[in-house]
Coordinates of N, CA and C in Angstrom, one line a residue:
M201 N 0.0 -17.9 -15.4 CA -0.4 -16.7 -14.7 C 0.9 -16.1 -14.0
Q202 N 1.2 -14.9 -14.4 CA 2.4 -14.3 -13.8 C 2.0 -13.6 -12.5
L203 N 2.7 -14.0 -11.4 CA 2.3 -13.5 -10.1 C 3.3 -12.5 -9.6
L204 N 2.9 -11.2 -9.8 CA 3.8 -10.1 -9.4 C 3.5 -9.7 -7.9
N205 N 2.4 -10.2 -7.4 CA 2.0 -9.9 -6.0 C 2.6 -10.9 -5.0
F206 N 3.2 -10.4 -4.0 CA 3.9 -11.3 -3.0 C 2.9 -12.2 -2.2
F207 N 1.7 -11.6 -2.0 CA 0.7 -12.4 -1.3 C 0.3 -13.7 -2.1
L208 N 0.0 -13.4 -3.4 CA -0.4 -14.5 -4.2 C 0.8 -15.5 -4.4
S209 N 2.0 -15.0 -4.5 CA 3.2 -15.8 -4.7 C 3.4 -16.7 -3.5
A210 N 2.9 -16.3 -2.3 CA 3.1 -17.1 -1.1 C 2.0 -18.2 -0.9
L211 N 1.0 -18.2 -1.7 CA 0.0 -19.2 -1.6 C 0.5 -20.6 -1.8
R212 N -0.1 -21.5 -1.1 CA 0.2 -22.9 -1.4 C -0.4 -23.3 -2.7
P213 N 0.2 -24.3 -3.4 CA -0.4 -24.6 -4.8 C -1.8 -25.0 -4.8
D214 N -2.3 -25.7 -3.7 CA -3.7 -26.0 -3.7 C -4.6 -24.8 -3.5
D215 N -4.2 -23.9 -2.7 CA -5.0 -22.6 -2.5 C -5.0 -21.8 -3.8
L216 N -3.8 -21.7 -4.5 CA -3.8 -20.9 -5.7 C -4.7 -21.6 -6.8
A217 N -4.7 -22.9 -6.8 CA -5.5 -23.6 -7.8 C -7.0 -23.4 -7.5
A218 N -7.3 -23.4 -6.3 CA -8.7 -23.2 -5.9 C -9.2 -21.7 -6.2
L219 N -8.3 -20.8 -6.1 CA -8.7 -19.4 -6.3 C -8.5 -19.0 -7.8
S220 N -7.7 -19.6 -8.5 CA -7.4 -19.2 -9.9 C -8.5 -19.0 -10.8
P221 N -9.6 -19.9 -10.8 CA -10.7 -19.7 -11.7 C -11.4 -18.3 -11.5
G222 N -11.3 -17.8 -10.3 CA -12.0 -16.5 -10.0 C -11.0 -15.3 -10.0
L223 N -9.8 -15.5 -10.3 CA -8.8 -14.5 -10.4 C -8.8 -13.8 -11.8
A224 N -8.8 -12.5 -11.8 CA -8.8 -11.8 -13.1 C -7.8 -10.7 -13.0
E225 N -7.0 -10.5 -14.1 CA -6.1 -9.4 -14.1 C -6.8 -8.1 -14.5
V226 N -6.6 -7.0 -13.8 CA -7.3 -5.8 -14.1 C -6.2 -4.7 -14.1
S227 N -6.6 -3.6 -14.9 CA -5.7 -2.4 -14.9 C -6.4 -1.3 -14.1
L228 N -5.7 -0.8 -13.2 CA -6.2 0.2 -12.3 C -5.6 1.6 -12.7
S229 N -6.5 2.6 -12.8 CA -6.2 3.9 -13.2 C -5.9 4.8 -12.0
P230 N -5.0 5.8 -12.2 CA -4.7 6.7 -11.1 C -6.0 7.5 -10.7
G231 N -6.3 7.5 -9.4 CA -7.4 8.2 -8.9 C -8.7 7.4 -8.9
Q232 N -8.7 6.2 -9.5 CA -9.8 5.3 -9.5 C -10.2 4.9 -8.1
V233 N -11.5 5.1 -7.7 CA -12.0 4.8 -6.4 C -12.5 3.3 -6.4
L234 N -11.9 2.5 -5.6 CA -12.3 1.1 -5.5 C -13.5 0.9 -4.5
F235 N -13.4 1.7 -3.4 CA -14.5 1.6 -2.4 C -14.6 3.0 -1.7
E236 N -15.9 3.3 -1.5 CA -16.2 4.5 -0.6 C -16.7 3.9 0.7
P237 N -16.6 4.7 1.8 CA -17.2 4.3 3.1 C -18.6 3.8 3.0
G238 N -18.8 2.6 3.5 CA -20.2 2.0 3.4 C -20.4 1.0 2.2
D239 N -19.5 1.0 1.2 CA -19.6 0.2 0.1 C -19.4 -1.3 0.5
A240 N -20.1 -2.2 -0.2 CA -19.9 -3.6 -0.1 C -18.5 -3.9 -0.7
V241 N -17.7 -4.7 0.1 CA -16.4 -5.1 -0.4 C -16.5 -6.5 -1.1
D242 N -16.9 -6.5 -2.4 CA -17.2 -7.7 -3.0 C -16.0 -8.2 -3.8
S243 N -14.9 -7.5 -3.8 CA -13.6 -8.0 -4.4 C -12.4 -7.7 -3.6
I244 N -11.4 -8.5 -3.7 CA -10.1 -8.3 -3.0 C -9.1 -8.0 -4.2
Y245 N -8.3 -7.0 -4.0 CA -7.3 -6.6 -5.0 C -5.9 -7.0 -4.5
F246 N -5.2 -7.6 -5.5 CA -3.8 -8.0 -5.2 C -2.9 -7.2 -6.2
P247 N -2.4 -6.0 -5.8 CA -1.7 -5.1 -6.7 C -0.4 -5.8 -7.2
G248 N -0.1 -5.5 -8.5 CA 1.2 -5.9 -9.0 C 2.1 -4.7 -9.2
S249 N 1.8 -3.8 -10.2 CA 2.6 -2.6 -10.3 C 1.8 -1.4 -9.8
A250 N 0.5 -1.6 -9.4 CA -0.3 -0.5 -8.9 C 0.0 -0.3 -7.4
C251 N -0.4 0.9 -6.9 CA -0.3 1.2 -5.5 C -1.6 1.8 -5.1
V252 N -2.2 1.3 -4.0 CA -3.6 1.7 -3.6 C -3.5 2.3 -2.2
S253 N -4.3 3.4 -2.1 CA -4.2 4.2 -0.8 C -5.5 4.0 0.0
L254 N -5.4 3.9 1.3 CA -6.6 3.9 2.2 C -6.6 5.2 3.0
V255 N -7.7 5.9 2.9 CA -7.7 7.2 3.6 C -9.0 7.3 4.4
T256 N -8.9 8.0 5.5 CA -10.1 8.4 6.3 C -10.5 9.8 5.9
V257 N -11.8 10.0 5.6 CA -12.3 11.3 5.2 C -13.0 11.9 6.4
L258 N -12.5 13.1 6.9 CA -13.1 13.7 8.0 C -14.3 14.6 7.6
S259 N -15.0 15.1 8.6 CA -16.3 15.8 8.4 C -16.0 17.1 7.6
D260 N -14.8 17.7 7.7 CA -14.5 18.9 7.0 C -14.0 18.6 5.5
G261 N -14.0 17.4 5.2 CA -13.6 17.0 3.8 C -12.1 16.7 3.7
K262 N -11.3 16.9 4.7 CA -9.9 16.6 4.7 C -9.7 15.1 4.7
A263 N -8.8 14.6 3.8 CA -8.5 13.2 3.7 C -7.1 12.9 4.4
V264 N -7.1 12.0 5.2 CA -5.8 11.6 5.9 C -5.5 10.1 5.5
E265 N -4.3 9.9 4.9 CA -4.0 8.5 4.6 C -3.6 7.7 5.8
T266 N -4.1 6.5 5.9 CA -3.8 5.6 7.0 C -2.8 4.5 6.6
S267 N -2.9 4.1 5.3 CA -1.9 3.1 4.8 C -1.9 3.0 3.3
T268 N -0.9 2.4 2.8 CA -0.9 2.1 1.3 C -0.7 0.6 1.1
V269 N -1.1 0.1 0.0 CA -0.9 -1.3 -0.3 C -0.4 -1.4 -1.7
G270 N 0.6 -2.2 -1.9 CA 1.2 -2.4 -3.2 C 1.3 -3.9 -3.4
R271 N 2.4 -4.3 -4.1 CA 2.6 -5.7 -4.5 C 2.9 -6.6 -3.2
E272 N 3.2 -6.0 -2.1 CA 3.5 -6.8 -0.9 C 2.3 -7.4 -0.2
S273 N 1.1 -6.9 -0.5 CA -0.1 -7.5 0.2 C -1.3 -7.4 -0.6
A274 N -2.5 -7.2 0.0 CA -3.8 -7.2 -0.7 C -4.7 -6.1 -0.1
V275 N -5.6 -5.7 -0.9 CA -6.6 -4.6 -0.5 C -7.9 -5.2 -0.2
G276 N -8.5 -4.8 1.0 CA -9.8 -5.2 1.4 C -9.9 -6.6 2.1
L277 N -8.8 -7.1 2.6 CA -8.8 -8.4 3.2 C -9.8 -8.5 4.4
M278 N -9.7 -7.7 5.4 CA -10.6 -7.9 6.6 C -12.0 -7.6 6.3
D279 N -12.3 -6.6 5.5 CA -13.7 -6.3 5.2 C -14.3 -7.4 4.3
A280 N -13.5 -8.0 3.4 CA -14.0 -9.0 2.5 C -14.2 -10.3 3.3
I281 N -13.3 -10.7 4.2 CA -13.5 -12.0 4.8 C -14.5 -12.0 5.9
T282 N -14.8 -10.8 6.5 CA -15.9 -10.6 7.5 C -17.2 -10.2 6.9
D283 N -17.2 -10.0 5.5 CA -18.4 -9.5 4.8 C -19.0 -8.3 5.4
Q284 N -18.1 -7.3 5.6 CA -18.4 -6.0 6.2 C -18.2 -4.9 5.2
P285 N -18.9 -3.8 5.3 CA -18.7 -2.7 4.4 C -17.4 -2.0 4.6
A286 N -16.9 -1.3 3.6 CA -15.7 -0.5 3.6 C -15.8 0.5 4.7
R287 N -14.7 0.7 5.5 CA -14.6 1.7 6.5 C -14.1 3.1 6.1
G288 N -13.4 3.1 5.0 CA -12.8 4.4 4.5 C -12.8 4.4 3.0
R289 N -12.2 5.4 2.4 CA -12.1 5.5 1.0 C -10.9 4.8 0.5
V290 N -11.0 4.0 -0.5 CA -9.9 3.2 -1.1 C -9.8 3.6 -2.5
F291 N -8.6 4.1 -2.9 CA -8.5 4.6 -4.3 C -7.0 4.3 -4.8
V292 N -6.9 4.4 -6.1 CA -5.6 4.0 -6.7 C -4.7 5.3 -6.7
Q293 N -3.6 5.1 -6.0 CA -2.6 6.2 -5.9 C -1.7 6.2 -7.1
V294 N -1.2 5.0 -7.5 CA -0.4 4.9 -8.7 C -1.0 3.8 -9.6
G295 N -1.3 4.1 -10.8 CA -2.0 3.2 -11.7 C -1.1 2.0 -12.1
G296 N -1.7 0.9 -12.4 CA -0.9 -0.2 -12.8 C -1.8 -1.5 -12.8
S297 N -1.1 -2.6 -12.8 CA -1.8 -3.9 -12.8 C -2.2 -4.4 -11.4
A298 N -3.2 -5.3 -11.4 CA -3.6 -6.0 -10.1 C -4.4 -7.2 -10.5
M299 N -4.4 -8.1 -9.6 CA -5.3 -9.3 -9.7 C -6.5 -9.1 -8.8
R300 N -7.7 -9.4 -9.3 CA -8.9 -9.2 -8.5 C -9.6 -10.6 -8.3
A301 N -10.0 -10.8 -7.0 CA -10.7 -12.0 -6.7 C -12.0 -11.7 -6.1
S302 N -13.0 -12.6 -6.3 CA -14.3 -12.5 -5.7 C -14.2 -12.7 -4.2
S303 N -14.7 -11.8 -3.4 CA -14.7 -12.0 -1.9 C -15.4 -13.3 -1.5
S304 N -16.6 -13.6 -2.1 CA -17.3 -14.7 -1.7 C -16.6 -16.0 -2.0
T305 N -15.9 -16.1 -3.1 CA -15.1 -17.2 -3.4 C -13.9 -17.4 -2.4
Y306 N -13.3 -16.2 -2.1 CA -12.2 -16.3 -1.1 C -12.7 -16.7 0.2
R307 N -13.8 -16.3 0.7 CA -14.4 -16.7 2.0 C -14.7 -18.2 2.0
A308 N -15.2 -18.7 0.8 CA -15.4 -20.2 0.7 C -14.2 -21.0 0.9
R309 N -13.1 -20.5 0.3 CA -11.8 -21.2 0.3 C -11.2 -21.1 1.8
L310 N -11.4 -20.0 2.4 CA -10.9 -19.9 3.8 C -11.5 -21.0 4.7
R311 N -12.8 -21.3 4.5 CA -13.4 -22.4 5.3 C -12.8 -23.7 5.1
E312 N -12.0 -23.9 4.0 CA -11.4 -25.2 3.7 C -9.9 -25.2 4.0
S313 N -9.3 -24.1 4.1 CA -7.9 -24.0 4.1 C -7.3 -23.3 5.3
P314 N -6.8 -24.0 6.4 CA -6.2 -23.3 7.5 C -5.0 -22.5 7.1
A315 N -4.2 -23.0 6.0 CA -3.0 -22.3 5.6 C -3.4 -20.9 5.0
L316 N -4.5 -20.8 4.2 CA -4.9 -19.6 3.6 C -5.4 -18.6 4.7
L317 N -6.1 -19.2 5.7 CA -6.6 -18.4 6.8 C -5.4 -17.7 7.6
K318 N -4.4 -18.6 7.8 CA -3.2 -18.1 8.6 C -2.5 -16.9 7.8
L319 N -2.3 -17.1 6.5 CA -1.6 -16.1 5.7 C -2.5 -14.8 5.6
T320 N -3.8 -15.0 5.5 CA -4.7 -13.8 5.5 C -4.6 -13.0 6.7
L321 N -4.6 -13.7 7.9 CA -4.6 -13.0 9.2 C -3.2 -12.4 9.4
L322 N -2.2 -13.0 9.0 CA -0.8 -12.4 9.1 C -0.7 -11.1 8.3
H323 N -1.3 -11.1 7.1 CA -1.2 -9.9 6.3 C -2.2 -8.8 6.8
A324 N -3.3 -9.2 7.3 CA -4.2 -8.3 7.9 C -3.6 -7.6 9.1
R325 N -2.8 -8.4 9.9 CA -2.1 -7.9 11.1 C -1.0 -6.9 10.6
A326 N -0.3 -7.2 9.6 CA 0.8 -6.4 9.1 C 0.2 -5.0 8.6
N327 N -0.9 -5.1 7.9 CA -1.6 -3.9 7.4 C -2.1 -3.0 8.6
A328 N -2.6 -3.7 9.6 CA -3.1 -2.9 10.8 C -1.9 -2.3 11.5
L329 N -0.8 -3.0 11.6 CA 0.4 -2.4 12.3 C 1.0 -1.3 11.5
Q330 N 0.9 -1.3 10.2 CA 1.3 -0.2 9.4 C 0.5 1.1 9.7
A331 N -0.8 0.9 9.8 CA -1.7 2.0 10.2 C -1.3 2.6 11.6
E332 N -1.1 1.7 12.5 CA -0.7 2.1 13.9 C 0.6 2.8 13.9
Q333 N 1.6 2.3 13.1 CA 2.9 3.0 13.1 C 2.8 4.3 12.4
G334 N 1.9 4.5 11.5 CA 1.7 5.7 10.8 C 1.1 6.8 11.8
V335 N 0.2 6.4 12.7 CA -0.3 7.3 13.7 C 0.8 7.9 14.5
A336 N 1.6 6.9 15.0 CA 2.8 7.3 15.9 C 3.7 8.2 15.1
C337 N 4.0 7.9 13.9 CA 4.9 8.7 13.0 C 4.4 10.1 12.8
N338 N 3.1 10.3 12.5 CA 2.6 11.6 12.3 C 2.7 12.5 13.5
V339 N 2.7 11.9 14.7 CA 2.8 12.6 16.0 C 4.3 12.9 16.3
A340 N 5.1 11.9 16.1 CA 6.5 12.0 16.7 C 7.6 12.5 15.7
H341 N 7.3 12.4 14.4 CA 8.4 12.6 13.5 C 8.1 13.8 12.6
D342 N 9.2 14.5 12.2 CA 9.0 15.7 11.4 C 8.6 15.4 9.9
V343 N 8.1 16.4 9.2 CA 7.6 16.1 7.9 C 8.6 15.7 6.9
H344 N 9.9 16.1 7.1 CA 11.0 15.7 6.2 C 11.2 14.2 6.3
G345 N 11.2 13.6 7.5 CA 11.4 12.2 7.6 C 10.2 11.4 7.1
R346 N 9.0 12.0 7.3 CA 7.7 11.3 6.9 C 7.7 11.3 5.3
L347 N 8.0 12.4 4.7 CA 8.0 12.4 3.2 C 9.0 11.4 2.6
A348 N 10.2 11.4 3.2 CA 11.2 10.4 2.7 C 10.6 9.0 2.9
R349 N 10.0 8.7 4.0 CA 9.4 7.4 4.3 C 8.4 7.0 3.2
W350 N 7.5 7.9 2.9 CA 6.4 7.6 2.0 C 6.9 7.5 0.6
L351 N 7.9 8.3 0.2 CA 8.5 8.1 -1.1 C 9.2 6.7 -1.3
L352 N 9.9 6.3 -0.2 CA 10.5 5.0 -0.3 C 9.4 3.9 -0.3
M353 N 8.4 4.0 0.5 CA 7.3 3.0 0.5 C 6.6 2.9 -0.8
T354 N 6.4 4.1 -1.5 CA 5.8 4.0 -2.8 C 6.7 3.4 -3.8
Q355 N 8.0 3.7 -3.8 CA 8.9 3.0 -4.7 C 8.9 1.5 -4.5
D356 N 8.9 1.1 -3.2 CA 8.8 -0.4 -2.9 C 7.6 -1.0 -3.5
R357 N 6.4 -0.3 -3.3 CA 5.2 -0.9 -3.7 C 4.9 -1.0 -5.2
V358 N 5.5 -0.1 -5.9 CA 5.3 -0.2 -7.4 C 6.4 -0.9 -8.1
G359 N 7.6 -1.1 -7.3 CA 8.7 -1.8 -7.9 C 9.4 -1.0 -9.0
A360 N 9.4 0.3 -8.9 CA 10.1 1.1 -10.0 C 10.6 2.4 -9.3
D361 N 11.6 3.0 -10.0 CA 12.3 4.2 -9.5 C 11.4 5.4 -9.9
T362 N 10.6 5.3 -10.9 CA 9.8 6.5 -11.4 C 8.4 6.1 -11.3
F363 N 7.6 7.1 -10.7 CA 6.2 6.8 -10.6 C 5.5 8.2 -10.5
P364 N 4.2 8.2 -10.9 CA 3.4 9.5 -10.8 C 3.0 9.8 -9.4
L365 N 3.2 11.0 -8.9 CA 2.8 11.4 -7.6 C 2.8 12.9 -7.5
T366 N 1.6 13.4 -7.3 CA 1.4 14.9 -7.3 C 1.7 15.4 -5.9
Q367 N 2.0 16.7 -5.9 CA 2.3 17.4 -4.6 C 1.0 17.4 -3.7
E368 N -0.1 17.4 -4.4 CA -1.4 17.4 -3.6 C -1.5 16.1 -2.8
Y369 N -1.1 15.0 -3.5 CA -1.2 13.7 -2.8 C -0.1 13.5 -1.8
M370 N 1.1 14.1 -2.1 CA 2.2 14.0 -1.1 C 1.7 14.7 0.2
A371 N 0.9 15.8 0.0 CA 0.4 16.5 1.2 C -0.6 15.5 2.0
V372 N -1.4 14.8 1.3 CA -2.3 13.8 1.9 C -1.4 12.7 2.6
M373 N -0.4 12.3 2.0 CA 0.4 11.2 2.6 C 1.1 11.6 3.9
T374 N 1.5 12.9 3.9 CA 2.3 13.4 5.1 C 1.4 14.1 6.1
G375 N 0.2 14.5 5.7 CA -0.7 15.2 6.6 C -0.4 16.6 6.8
V376 N 0.3 17.3 5.8 CA 0.6 18.7 6.0 C 0.1 19.5 4.8
Q377 N 0.3 20.8 4.8 CA -0.1 21.6 3.7 C 0.7 21.4 2.4
R378 N 0.1 21.6 1.3 CA 0.8 21.4 0.0 C 2.0 22.3 -0.1
S379 N 2.0 23.5 0.4 CA 3.1 24.4 0.4 C 4.3 23.9 1.1
T380 N 4.0 23.2 2.2 CA 5.1 22.6 3.0 C 5.8 21.5 2.2
V381 N 4.9 20.6 1.6 CA 5.5 19.6 0.7 C 6.3 20.1 -0.4
S382 N 5.8 21.2 -1.0 CA 6.6 21.8 -2.1 C 8.0 22.2 -1.7
I383 N 8.1 22.8 -0.5 CA 9.4 23.2 0.0 C 10.3 22.0 0.2
M384 N 9.7 20.9 0.9 CA 10.5 19.7 1.1 C 10.9 19.0 -0.1
A385 N 10.0 18.9 -1.1 CA 10.3 18.2 -2.4 C 11.4 19.0 -3.1
S386 N 11.3 20.3 -3.1 CA 12.3 21.1 -3.8 C 13.7 20.9 -3.2
A387 N 13.7 20.8 -1.9 CA 15.0 20.6 -1.2 C 15.6 19.3 -1.6
L388 N 14.8 18.2 -1.6 CA 15.3 16.9 -2.0 C 15.8 16.9 -3.5
K389 N 15.0 17.7 -4.3 CA 15.4 17.8 -5.7 C 16.7 18.5 -5.9
K390 N 16.9 19.6 -5.2 CA 18.1 20.4 -5.2 C 19.3 19.6 -4.8
A391 N 19.1 18.7 -3.8 CA 20.2 17.9 -3.3 C 20.5 16.7 -4.2
G392 N 19.7 16.5 -5.2 CA 20.0 15.4 -6.1 C 19.5 14.1 -5.7
V393 N 18.5 14.1 -4.7 CA 18.0 12.8 -4.1 C 16.8 12.3 -5.0
I394 N 16.0 13.3 -5.4 CA 14.9 12.9 -6.3 C 14.9 13.9 -7.5
D395 N 14.1 13.5 -8.5 CA 13.8 14.5 -9.6 C 12.3 14.5 -9.5
Y396 N 11.7 15.7 -9.8 CA 10.3 15.9 -9.7 C 9.9 16.9 -10.8
A397 N 8.9 16.5 -11.7 CA 8.4 17.4 -12.7 C 7.1 16.8 -13.2
R398 N 6.1 17.7 -13.4 CA 4.8 17.4 -13.9 C 4.1 16.2 -13.3
G399 N 4.2 16.2 -12.0 CA 3.5 15.1 -11.2 C 4.2 13.8 -11.3
T400 N 5.4 13.7 -11.7 CA 6.2 12.4 -11.7 C 7.4 12.5 -10.8
V401 N 7.6 11.6 -10.0 CA 8.8 11.5 -9.1 C 9.7 10.4 -9.6
R402 N 11.0 10.7 -9.6 CA 12.0 9.7 -9.8 C 13.0 9.7 -8.7
I403 N 13.2 8.5 -8.1 CA 14.2 8.4 -7.0 C 15.6 8.3 -7.7
L404 N 16.5 9.2 -7.4 CA 17.8 9.2 -7.9 C 18.9 8.7 -7.0
D405 N 18.7 8.9 -5.7 CA 19.7 8.5 -4.7 C 18.9 7.8 -3.5
R406 N 18.6 6.5 -3.6 CA 17.9 5.8 -2.6 C 18.7 5.8 -1.3
T407 N 20.0 5.6 -1.4 CA 20.8 5.6 -0.1 C 20.6 6.8 0.7
T408 N 20.7 8.0 0.1 CA 20.5 9.2 0.8 C 19.1 9.4 1.3
L409 N 18.1 9.0 0.5 CA 16.7 9.1 0.9 C 16.5 8.2 2.1
L410 N 17.1 7.1 2.2 CA 17.0 6.2 3.4 C 17.5 6.9 4.6
R411 N 18.6 7.7 4.5 CA 19.1 8.4 5.6 C 18.2 9.5 6.1
H412 N 17.4 10.1 5.2 CA 16.4 11.1 5.5 C 15.2 10.5 6.2
A413 N 14.9 9.3 5.8 CA 13.6 8.7 6.3 C 13.6 8.4 7.8
C414 N 12.5 8.5 8.4 CA 12.4 8.2 9.9 C 12.4 6.7 10.1
E415 N 12.5 6.2 11.3 CA 12.7 4.8 11.6 C 11.4 4.0 11.2
C416 N 10.3 4.6 11.0 CA 9.1 3.9 10.7 C 9.2 3.2 9.4
Y417 N 10.0 3.7 8.5 CA 10.1 3.0 7.2 C 10.6 1.6 7.4
S418 N 11.7 1.4 8.1 CA 12.3 0.1 8.3 C 11.4 -0.8 9.1
I419 N 10.7 -0.2 10.1 CA 9.8 -1.0 11.0 C 8.7 -1.6 10.1
V420 N 8.0 -0.8 9.3 CA 6.9 -1.3 8.5 C 7.4 -2.3 7.4
G421 N 8.5 -1.9 6.8 CA 9.1 -2.8 5.8 C 9.4 -4.1 6.3
Q422 N 10.0 -4.2 7.5 CA 10.4 -5.5 8.1 C 9.2 -6.4 8.3
Q423 N 8.1 -5.8 8.7 CA 6.9 -6.6 8.9 C 6.5 -7.4 7.7
F424 N 6.5 -6.8 6.5 CA 6.2 -7.4 5.3 C 7.3 -8.3 4.8
N425 N 8.5 -7.9 5.0 CA 9.6 -8.8 4.6 C 9.6 -10.1 5.4
D426 N 9.2 -10.1 6.7 CA 9.1 -11.3 7.5 C 8.0 -12.2 6.9
L427 N 6.9 -11.7 6.4 CA 5.9 -12.5 5.8 C 6.3 -13.3 4.7
R428 N 7.3 -12.8 3.9 CA 7.8 -13.5 2.7 C 8.6 -14.7 3.1
T429 N 9.0 -14.8 4.3 CA 9.8 -16.0 4.8 C 9.1 -16.8 5.8
T430 N 7.8 -16.4 6.1 CA 7.0 -17.2 7.1 C 6.3 -18.4 6.4
P431 N 6.6 -19.6 6.9 CA 5.9 -20.7 6.2 C 4.5 -20.8 6.6
T432 N 3.6 -21.2 5.7 CA 2.2 -21.4 5.9 C 1.8 -22.8 6.0

């Protein structure tokens, strides 16, 4: 089994062996909805090359992204281990591979493994902190820095320089109008930082994009980097 997901790669051998019979590789399609609010979270997803978005849908239909999950973590952890329904919409932002595990099997293993429980809670904490940082970012930082941050985060999560990303979804990511995103993306393209055509983004100059990004990119990234070196 090839483990592209950092969470799965961090599992102790006995935990991985216990979960392996219930792990299945799946292909996730762009736009595919994994959970709607109120759905039972009967599976946990561990993205490999896919990137999954968690959004809150407001009463007027506007969707605001609260966090994204890629190969650094897992989707549905807290809802699955507490056997609670999904709180928001969870859908595939960038299509690709993922491993899927049964929530009930995962909960059973948690009762037997303190190490798995610790790793799960650390990742759940990091995902919650990402959402909290995002709230502060949307209030305190300009759209230019937020867009650069989300582009870098998407690149990190899919592990590639080129990925599909529409202007409509970039507007959801940054919480602004599509016309504003169009202006910002065009400026980055003109400066040679990114290339953008037909819903596909290519990062050309990551170093410059890092300079454009707000501080939240490094703060969130460090949280997950720390998990890769935390013993369980």
